[in-house]
mmCIF file of C-alpha atoms and ligand atoms in Angstrom:
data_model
loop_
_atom_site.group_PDB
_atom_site.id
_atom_site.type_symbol
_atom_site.label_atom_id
_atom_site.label_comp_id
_atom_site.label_asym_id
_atom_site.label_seq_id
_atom_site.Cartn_x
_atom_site.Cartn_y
_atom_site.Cartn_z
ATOM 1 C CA UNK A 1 -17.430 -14.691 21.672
ATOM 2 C CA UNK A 2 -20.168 -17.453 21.296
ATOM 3 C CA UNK A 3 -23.780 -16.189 20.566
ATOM 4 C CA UNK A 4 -26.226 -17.360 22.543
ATOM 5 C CA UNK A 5 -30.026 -16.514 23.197
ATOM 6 C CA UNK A 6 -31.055 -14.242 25.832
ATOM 7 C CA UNK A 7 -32.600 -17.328 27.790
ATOM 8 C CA UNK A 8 -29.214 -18.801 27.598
ATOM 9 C CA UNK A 9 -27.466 -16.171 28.372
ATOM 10 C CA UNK A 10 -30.508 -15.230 31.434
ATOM 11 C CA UNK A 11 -29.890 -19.180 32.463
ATOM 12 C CA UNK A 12 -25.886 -18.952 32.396
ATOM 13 C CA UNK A 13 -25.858 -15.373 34.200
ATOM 14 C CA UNK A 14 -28.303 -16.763 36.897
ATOM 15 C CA UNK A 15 -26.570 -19.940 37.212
ATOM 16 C CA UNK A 16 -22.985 -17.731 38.012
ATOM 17 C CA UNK A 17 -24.912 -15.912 40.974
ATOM 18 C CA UNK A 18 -26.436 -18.976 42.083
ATOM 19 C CA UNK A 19 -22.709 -20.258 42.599
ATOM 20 C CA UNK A 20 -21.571 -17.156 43.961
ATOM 21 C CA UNK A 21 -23.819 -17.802 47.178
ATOM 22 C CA UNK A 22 -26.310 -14.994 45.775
ATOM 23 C CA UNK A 23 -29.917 -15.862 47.461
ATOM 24 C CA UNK A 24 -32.086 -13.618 44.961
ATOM 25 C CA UNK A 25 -30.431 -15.004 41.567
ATOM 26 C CA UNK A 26 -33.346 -15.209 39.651
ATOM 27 C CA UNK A 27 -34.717 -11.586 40.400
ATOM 28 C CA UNK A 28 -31.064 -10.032 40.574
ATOM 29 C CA UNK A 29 -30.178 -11.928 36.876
ATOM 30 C CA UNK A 30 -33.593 -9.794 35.333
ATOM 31 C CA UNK A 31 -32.164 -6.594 36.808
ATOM 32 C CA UNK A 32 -28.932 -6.909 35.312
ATOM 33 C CA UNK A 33 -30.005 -7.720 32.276
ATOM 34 C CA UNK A 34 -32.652 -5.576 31.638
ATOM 35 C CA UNK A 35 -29.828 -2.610 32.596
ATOM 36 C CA UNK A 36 -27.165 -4.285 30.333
ATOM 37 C CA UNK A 37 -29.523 -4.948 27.481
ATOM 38 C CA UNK A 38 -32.261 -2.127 27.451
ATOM 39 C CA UNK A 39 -34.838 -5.362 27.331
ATOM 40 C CA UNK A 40 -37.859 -5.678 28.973
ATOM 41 C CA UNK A 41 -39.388 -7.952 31.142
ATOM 42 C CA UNK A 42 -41.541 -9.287 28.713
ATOM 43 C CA UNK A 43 -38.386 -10.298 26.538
ATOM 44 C CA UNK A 44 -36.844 -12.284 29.438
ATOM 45 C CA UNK A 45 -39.919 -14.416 29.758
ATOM 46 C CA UNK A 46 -40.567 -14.453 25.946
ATOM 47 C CA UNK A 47 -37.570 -14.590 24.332
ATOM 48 C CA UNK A 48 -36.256 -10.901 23.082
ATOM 49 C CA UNK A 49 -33.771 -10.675 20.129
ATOM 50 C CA UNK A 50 -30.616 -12.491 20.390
ATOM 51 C CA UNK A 51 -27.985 -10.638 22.289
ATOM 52 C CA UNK A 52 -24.749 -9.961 20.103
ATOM 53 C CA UNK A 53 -20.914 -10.669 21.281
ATOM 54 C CA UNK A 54 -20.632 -7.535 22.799
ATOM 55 C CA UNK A 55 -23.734 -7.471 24.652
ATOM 56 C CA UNK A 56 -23.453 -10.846 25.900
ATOM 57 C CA UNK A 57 -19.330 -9.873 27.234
ATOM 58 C CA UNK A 58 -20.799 -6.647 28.825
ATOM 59 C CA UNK A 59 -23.472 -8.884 30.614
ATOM 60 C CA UNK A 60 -20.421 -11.240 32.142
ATOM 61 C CA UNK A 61 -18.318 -8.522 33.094
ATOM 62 C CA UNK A 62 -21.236 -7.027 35.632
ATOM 63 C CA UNK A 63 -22.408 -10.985 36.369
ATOM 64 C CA UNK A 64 -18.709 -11.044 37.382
ATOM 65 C CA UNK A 65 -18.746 -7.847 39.770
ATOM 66 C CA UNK A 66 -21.723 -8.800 41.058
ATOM 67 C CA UNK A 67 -20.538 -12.296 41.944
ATOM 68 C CA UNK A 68 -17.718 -10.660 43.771
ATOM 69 C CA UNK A 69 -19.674 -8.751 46.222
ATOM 70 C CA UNK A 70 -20.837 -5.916 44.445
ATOM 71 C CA UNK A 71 -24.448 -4.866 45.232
ATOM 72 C CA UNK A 72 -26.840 -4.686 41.865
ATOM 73 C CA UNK A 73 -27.847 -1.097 42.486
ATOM 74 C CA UNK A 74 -24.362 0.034 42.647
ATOM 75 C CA UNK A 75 -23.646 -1.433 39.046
ATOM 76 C CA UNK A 76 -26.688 0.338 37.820
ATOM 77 C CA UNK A 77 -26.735 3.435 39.891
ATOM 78 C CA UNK A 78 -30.252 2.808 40.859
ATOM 79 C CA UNK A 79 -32.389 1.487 43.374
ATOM 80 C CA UNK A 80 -36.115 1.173 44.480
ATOM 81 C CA UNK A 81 -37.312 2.939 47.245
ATOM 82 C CA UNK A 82 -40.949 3.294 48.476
ATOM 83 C CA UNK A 83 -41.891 2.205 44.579
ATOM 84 C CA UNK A 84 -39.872 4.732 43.312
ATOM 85 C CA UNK A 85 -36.906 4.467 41.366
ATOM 86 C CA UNK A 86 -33.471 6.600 42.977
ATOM 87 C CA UNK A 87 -30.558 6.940 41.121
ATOM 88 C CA UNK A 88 -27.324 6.130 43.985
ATOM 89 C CA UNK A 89 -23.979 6.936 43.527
ATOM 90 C CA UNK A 90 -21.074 6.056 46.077
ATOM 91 C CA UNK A 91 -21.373 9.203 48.547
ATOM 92 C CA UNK A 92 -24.825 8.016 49.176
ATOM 93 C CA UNK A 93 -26.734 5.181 51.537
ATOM 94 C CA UNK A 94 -28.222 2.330 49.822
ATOM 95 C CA UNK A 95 -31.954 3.006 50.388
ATOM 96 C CA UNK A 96 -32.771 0.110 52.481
ATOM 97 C CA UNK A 97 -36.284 -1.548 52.493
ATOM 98 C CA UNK A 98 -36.156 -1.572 56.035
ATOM 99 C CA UNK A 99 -36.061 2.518 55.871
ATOM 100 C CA UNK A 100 -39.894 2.517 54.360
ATOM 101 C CA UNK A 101 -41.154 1.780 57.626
ATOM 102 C CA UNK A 102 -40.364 5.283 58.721
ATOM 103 C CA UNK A 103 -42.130 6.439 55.679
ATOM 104 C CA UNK A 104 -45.131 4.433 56.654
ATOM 105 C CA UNK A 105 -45.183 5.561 60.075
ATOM 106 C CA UNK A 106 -44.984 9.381 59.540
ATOM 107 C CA UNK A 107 -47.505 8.916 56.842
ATOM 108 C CA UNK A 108 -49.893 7.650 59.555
ATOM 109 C CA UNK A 109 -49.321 10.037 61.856
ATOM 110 C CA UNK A 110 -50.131 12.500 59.340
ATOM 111 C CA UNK A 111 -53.693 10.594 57.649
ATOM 112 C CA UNK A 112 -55.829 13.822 58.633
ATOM 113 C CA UNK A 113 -53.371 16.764 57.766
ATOM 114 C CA UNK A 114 -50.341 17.250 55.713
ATOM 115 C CA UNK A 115 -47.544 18.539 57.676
ATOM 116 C CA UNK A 116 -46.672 22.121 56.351
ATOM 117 C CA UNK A 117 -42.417 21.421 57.007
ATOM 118 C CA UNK A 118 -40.769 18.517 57.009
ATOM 119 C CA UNK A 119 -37.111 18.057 58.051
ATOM 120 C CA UNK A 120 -34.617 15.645 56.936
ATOM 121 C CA UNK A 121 -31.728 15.047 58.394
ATOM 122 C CA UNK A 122 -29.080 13.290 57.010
ATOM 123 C CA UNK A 123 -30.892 12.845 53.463
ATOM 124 C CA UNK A 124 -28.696 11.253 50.983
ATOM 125 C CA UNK A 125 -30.302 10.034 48.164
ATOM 126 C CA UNK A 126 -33.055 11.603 49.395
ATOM 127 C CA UNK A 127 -35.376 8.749 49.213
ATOM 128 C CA UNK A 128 -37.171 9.568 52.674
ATOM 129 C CA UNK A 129 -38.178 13.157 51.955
ATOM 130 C CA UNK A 130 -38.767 12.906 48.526
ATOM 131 C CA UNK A 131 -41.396 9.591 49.233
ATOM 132 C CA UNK A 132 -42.966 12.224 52.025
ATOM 133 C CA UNK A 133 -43.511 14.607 49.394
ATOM 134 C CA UNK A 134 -45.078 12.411 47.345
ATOM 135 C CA UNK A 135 -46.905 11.559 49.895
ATOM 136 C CA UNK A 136 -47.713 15.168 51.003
ATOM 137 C CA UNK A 137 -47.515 17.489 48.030
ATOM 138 C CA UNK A 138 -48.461 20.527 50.131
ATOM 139 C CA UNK A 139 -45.863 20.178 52.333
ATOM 140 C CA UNK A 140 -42.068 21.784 51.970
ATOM 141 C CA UNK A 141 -39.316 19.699 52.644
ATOM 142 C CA UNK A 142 -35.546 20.537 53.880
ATOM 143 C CA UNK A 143 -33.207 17.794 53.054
ATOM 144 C CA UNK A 144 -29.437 18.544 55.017
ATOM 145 C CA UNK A 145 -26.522 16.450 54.546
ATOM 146 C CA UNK A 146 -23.039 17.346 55.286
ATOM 147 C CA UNK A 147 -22.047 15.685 52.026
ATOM 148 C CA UNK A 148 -22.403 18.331 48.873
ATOM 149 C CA UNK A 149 -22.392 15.039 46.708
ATOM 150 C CA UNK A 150 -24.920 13.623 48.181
ATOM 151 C CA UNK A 151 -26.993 16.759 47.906
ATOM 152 C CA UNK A 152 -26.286 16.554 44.417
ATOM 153 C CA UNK A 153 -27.993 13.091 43.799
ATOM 154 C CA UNK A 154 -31.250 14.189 45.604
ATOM 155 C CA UNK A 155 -31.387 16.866 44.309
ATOM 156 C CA UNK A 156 -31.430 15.467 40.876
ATOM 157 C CA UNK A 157 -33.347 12.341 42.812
ATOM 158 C CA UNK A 158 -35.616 15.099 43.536
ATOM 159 C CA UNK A 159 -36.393 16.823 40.149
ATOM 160 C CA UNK A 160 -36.989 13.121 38.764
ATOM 161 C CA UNK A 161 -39.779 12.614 40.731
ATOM 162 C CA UNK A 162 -41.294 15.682 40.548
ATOM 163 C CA UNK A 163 -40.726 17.753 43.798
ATOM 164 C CA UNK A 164 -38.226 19.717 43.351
ATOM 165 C CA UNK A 165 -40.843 22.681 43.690
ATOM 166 C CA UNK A 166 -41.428 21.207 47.037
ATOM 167 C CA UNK A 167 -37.675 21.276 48.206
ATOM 168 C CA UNK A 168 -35.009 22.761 49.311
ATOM 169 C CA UNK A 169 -31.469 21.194 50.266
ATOM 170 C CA UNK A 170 -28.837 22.983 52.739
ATOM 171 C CA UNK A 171 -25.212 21.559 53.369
ATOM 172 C CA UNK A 172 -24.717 21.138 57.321
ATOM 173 C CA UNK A 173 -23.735 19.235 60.065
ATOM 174 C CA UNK A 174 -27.234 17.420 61.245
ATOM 175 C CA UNK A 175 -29.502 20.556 62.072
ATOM 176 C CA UNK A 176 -27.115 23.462 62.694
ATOM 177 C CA UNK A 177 -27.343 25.563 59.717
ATOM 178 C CA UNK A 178 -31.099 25.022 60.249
ATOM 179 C CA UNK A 179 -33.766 27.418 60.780
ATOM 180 C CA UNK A 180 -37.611 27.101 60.947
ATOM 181 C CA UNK A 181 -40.729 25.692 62.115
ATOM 182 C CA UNK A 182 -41.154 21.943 61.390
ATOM 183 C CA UNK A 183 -44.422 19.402 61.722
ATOM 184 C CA UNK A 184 -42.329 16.653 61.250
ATOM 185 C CA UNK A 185 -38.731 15.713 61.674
ATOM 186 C CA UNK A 186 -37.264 12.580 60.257
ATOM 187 C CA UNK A 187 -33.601 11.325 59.776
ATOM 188 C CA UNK A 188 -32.025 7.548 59.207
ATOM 189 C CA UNK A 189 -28.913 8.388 60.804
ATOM 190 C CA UNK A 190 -25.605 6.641 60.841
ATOM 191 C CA UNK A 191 -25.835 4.347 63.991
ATOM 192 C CA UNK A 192 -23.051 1.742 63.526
ATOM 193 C CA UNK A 193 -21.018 1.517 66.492
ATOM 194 C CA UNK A 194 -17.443 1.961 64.986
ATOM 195 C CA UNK A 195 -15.896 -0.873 65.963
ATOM 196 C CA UNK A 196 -18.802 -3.397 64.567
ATOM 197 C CA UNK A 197 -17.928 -1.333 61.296
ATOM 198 C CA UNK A 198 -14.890 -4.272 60.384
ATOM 199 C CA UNK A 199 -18.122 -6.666 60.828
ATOM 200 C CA UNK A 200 -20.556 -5.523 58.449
ATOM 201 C CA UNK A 201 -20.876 -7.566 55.122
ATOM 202 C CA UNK A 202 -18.870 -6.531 52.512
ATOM 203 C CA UNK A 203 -22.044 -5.561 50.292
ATOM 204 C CA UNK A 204 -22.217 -2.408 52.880
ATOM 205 C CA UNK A 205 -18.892 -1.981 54.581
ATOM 206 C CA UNK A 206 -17.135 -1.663 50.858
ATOM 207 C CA UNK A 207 -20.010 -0.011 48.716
ATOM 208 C CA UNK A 208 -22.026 2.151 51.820
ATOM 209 C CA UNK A 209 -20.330 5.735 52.744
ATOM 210 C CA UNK A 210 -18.578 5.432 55.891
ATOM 211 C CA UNK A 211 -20.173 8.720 56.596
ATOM 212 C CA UNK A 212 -23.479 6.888 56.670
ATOM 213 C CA UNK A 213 -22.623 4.129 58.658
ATOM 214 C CA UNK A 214 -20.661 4.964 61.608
ATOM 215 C CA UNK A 215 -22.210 6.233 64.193
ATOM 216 C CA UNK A 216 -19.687 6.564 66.766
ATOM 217 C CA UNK A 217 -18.179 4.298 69.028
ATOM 218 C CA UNK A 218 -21.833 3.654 71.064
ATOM 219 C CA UNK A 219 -23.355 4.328 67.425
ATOM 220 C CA UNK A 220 -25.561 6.645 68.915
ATOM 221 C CA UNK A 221 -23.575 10.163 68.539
ATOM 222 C CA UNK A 222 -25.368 11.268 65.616
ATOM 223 C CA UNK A 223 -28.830 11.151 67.446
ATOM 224 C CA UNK A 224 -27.363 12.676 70.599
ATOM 225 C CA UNK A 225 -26.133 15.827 68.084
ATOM 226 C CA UNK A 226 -29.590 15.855 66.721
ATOM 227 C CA UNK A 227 -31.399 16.089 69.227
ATOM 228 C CA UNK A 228 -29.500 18.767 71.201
ATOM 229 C CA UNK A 229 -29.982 20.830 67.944
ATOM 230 C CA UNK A 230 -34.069 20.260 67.240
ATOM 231 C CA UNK A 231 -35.640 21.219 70.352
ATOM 232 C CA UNK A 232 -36.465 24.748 68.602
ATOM 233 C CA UNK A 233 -37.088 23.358 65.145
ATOM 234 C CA UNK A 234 -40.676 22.064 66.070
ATOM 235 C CA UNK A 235 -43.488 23.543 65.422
ATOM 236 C CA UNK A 236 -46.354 23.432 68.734
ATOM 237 C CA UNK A 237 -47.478 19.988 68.245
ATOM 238 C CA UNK A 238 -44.750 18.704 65.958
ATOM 239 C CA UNK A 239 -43.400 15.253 65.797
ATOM 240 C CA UNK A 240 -40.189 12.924 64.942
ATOM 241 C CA UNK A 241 -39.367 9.885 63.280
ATOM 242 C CA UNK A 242 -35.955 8.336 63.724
ATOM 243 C CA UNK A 243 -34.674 5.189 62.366
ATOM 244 C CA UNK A 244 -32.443 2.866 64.854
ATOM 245 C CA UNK A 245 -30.059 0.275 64.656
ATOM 246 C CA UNK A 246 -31.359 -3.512 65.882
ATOM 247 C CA UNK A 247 -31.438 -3.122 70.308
ATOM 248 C CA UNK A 248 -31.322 0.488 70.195
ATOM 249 C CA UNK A 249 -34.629 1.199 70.349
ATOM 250 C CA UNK A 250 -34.274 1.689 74.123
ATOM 251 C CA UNK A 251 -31.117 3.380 74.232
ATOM 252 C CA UNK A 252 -32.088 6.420 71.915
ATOM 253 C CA UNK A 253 -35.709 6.702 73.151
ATOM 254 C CA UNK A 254 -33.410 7.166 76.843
ATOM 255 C CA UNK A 255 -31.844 9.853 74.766
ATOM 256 C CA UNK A 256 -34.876 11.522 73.635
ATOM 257 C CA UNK A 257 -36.085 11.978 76.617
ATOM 258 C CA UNK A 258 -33.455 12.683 78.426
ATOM 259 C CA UNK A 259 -33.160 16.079 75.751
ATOM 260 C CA UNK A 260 -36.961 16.715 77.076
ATOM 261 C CA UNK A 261 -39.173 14.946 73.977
ATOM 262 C CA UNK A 262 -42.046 12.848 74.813
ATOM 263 C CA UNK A 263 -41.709 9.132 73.395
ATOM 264 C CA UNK A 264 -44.560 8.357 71.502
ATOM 265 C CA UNK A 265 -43.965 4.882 70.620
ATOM 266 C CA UNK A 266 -42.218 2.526 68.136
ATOM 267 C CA UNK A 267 -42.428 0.665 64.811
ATOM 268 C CA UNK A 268 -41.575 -2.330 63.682
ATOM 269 C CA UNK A 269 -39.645 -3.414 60.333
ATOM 270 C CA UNK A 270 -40.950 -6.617 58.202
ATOM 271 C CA UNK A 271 -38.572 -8.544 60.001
ATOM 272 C CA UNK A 272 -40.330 -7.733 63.419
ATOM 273 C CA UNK A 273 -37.188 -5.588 64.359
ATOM 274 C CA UNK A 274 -37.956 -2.155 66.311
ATOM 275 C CA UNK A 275 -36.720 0.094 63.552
ATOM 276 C CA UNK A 276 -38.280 3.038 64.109
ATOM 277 C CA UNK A 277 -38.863 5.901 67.255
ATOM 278 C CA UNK A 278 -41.669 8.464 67.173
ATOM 279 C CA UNK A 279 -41.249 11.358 69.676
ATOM 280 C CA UNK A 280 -43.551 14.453 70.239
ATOM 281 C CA UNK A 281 -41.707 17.714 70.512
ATOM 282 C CA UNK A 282 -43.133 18.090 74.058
ATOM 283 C CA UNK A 283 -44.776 21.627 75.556
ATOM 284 C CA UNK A 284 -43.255 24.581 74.150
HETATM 285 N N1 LIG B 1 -29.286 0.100 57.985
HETATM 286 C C1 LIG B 1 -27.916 0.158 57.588
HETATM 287 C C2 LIG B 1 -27.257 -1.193 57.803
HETATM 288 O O1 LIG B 1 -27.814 -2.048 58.412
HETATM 289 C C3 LIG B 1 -27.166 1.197 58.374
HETATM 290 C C4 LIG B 1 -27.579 2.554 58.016
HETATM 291 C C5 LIG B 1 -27.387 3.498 59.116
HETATM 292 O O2 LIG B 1 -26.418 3.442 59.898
HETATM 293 N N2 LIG B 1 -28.304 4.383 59.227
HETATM 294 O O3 LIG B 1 -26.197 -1.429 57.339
#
């Protein structure tokens, strides 16, 4: 194996992802490495101590997965969310970027008061509830997934950032093993239309549970579940946030109201993409 600096070896890794079509390189190249390596960011722009002939084959052998498709968090097992760092495992979503605008939007409705219960359904790695806690440490969040593995990682996602206190996590299908009062209601869904699934790049359709991406042949049976199971989860005056697929927007706020919730209003992603619905559980 021939030694080489950590620039080099930065410049040769990057270079491979460049190739490989991989827009981020540069950023993507500093994660790897600094997971590989145990060096810091500091050392990358620096220079840190040479990397020896095992390092440097360990560092090509996840350059290589990553060139072939293979997301960076799922080589690492983590992934930022909301500024926090998640550990993610293969029974659980890949917290999207996109998801913090739900985050955002419940933590405006919410400026004034904390909401005593939250409800998430659907949690996964937990990132959602676990950034509302943070967010809200008087609150009490329920986390459901149907997955016990994926209760597992937020769980642990959950003790790692402090709130475990805060927490409690129930195996279910969406809300049915459910019972309470709830402020606030959230859930990222899967909302894939099934056949679209074949579709989806391979950086989600072969790393992403199918579990959390396939919403049903419409994409929109996991809300329609939901909400017929919520109605007496609210609390007087409690309200939802739901993530939705691009142009469905319309279709599950039709839904919502159609199971007798008041649509509040939507919110946009960075991308300018209706990503999010807010309902209001309506009179009670
Ligand atoms: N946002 C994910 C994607 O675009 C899908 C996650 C979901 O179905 N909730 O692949």
């Amino acid at each position: 194996m021939t030694l080489m600096t950590l620039q080099e070896l930065q410049k040769r890794t990057m270079d491979m992802l460049s190739q490989a079509g991989i827009a981020d390189a540069g950023r993507e190249t500093r994660w790897l490495l600094k997971h590989a390596l145990g060096v810091s960011d500091a050392d990358l722009i620096a220079g840190g101590p040479s990397p020896s002939g095992d390092a440097v084959a360990s560092v090509q052998t996840i350059a290589g997965r990553r060139a072939a498709g293979e997301p960076v968090s799922r080589i690492i097992g983590e992934k930022e969310f909301d500024g926090l760092s998640y550990k993610v495992t293969p029974d659980v979503l890949d917290p999207r970027m996109d998801t913090e605008t739900l985050v955002a939007a419940a933590c405006s409705r919410f400026k004034d008061h904390q909401p005593r219960q939250i409800l998430d359904l659907g949690t996964g790695s937990g990132c959602i509830l676990i950034s509302l806690l943070k967010a809200f440490p008087e609150s009490i969040g329920v986390g459901v997934d149907v997955s016990r593995e994926a209760l597992a990682v937020a769980q642990e996602n959950a003790a790692q950032h402090g709130v475990a206190a805060q927490t409690f996590f129930i195996q279910g299908d969406w809300a049915e093993s459910v019972n309470g009062s709830f402020d606030l209601i959230v859930s990222n869904p899967p909302y894939i239309p099934s056949g679209d699934i074949p579709n989806l790049d391979k950086e989600v359709r072969n790393y992403d549970p199918i579990l959390a991406l396939d919403g049903g042949f419409d994409g929109l049976q996991a809300y329609k579940k939901i909400f017929s199971q919520i109605k007496a989860l609210f609390s007087q005056g409690g309200c939802g946030f739901f993530e939705v697929g691009i142009l469905q927007a319309q279709d599950v706020a039709r839904l919502a109201e159609n199971a007798g919730f008041l649509v509040k209003g939507y919110h946009t992603d960075s991308a300018g993409i209706l990503r999010v619905l807010e309902i209001d559980s309506g009179e009670k």
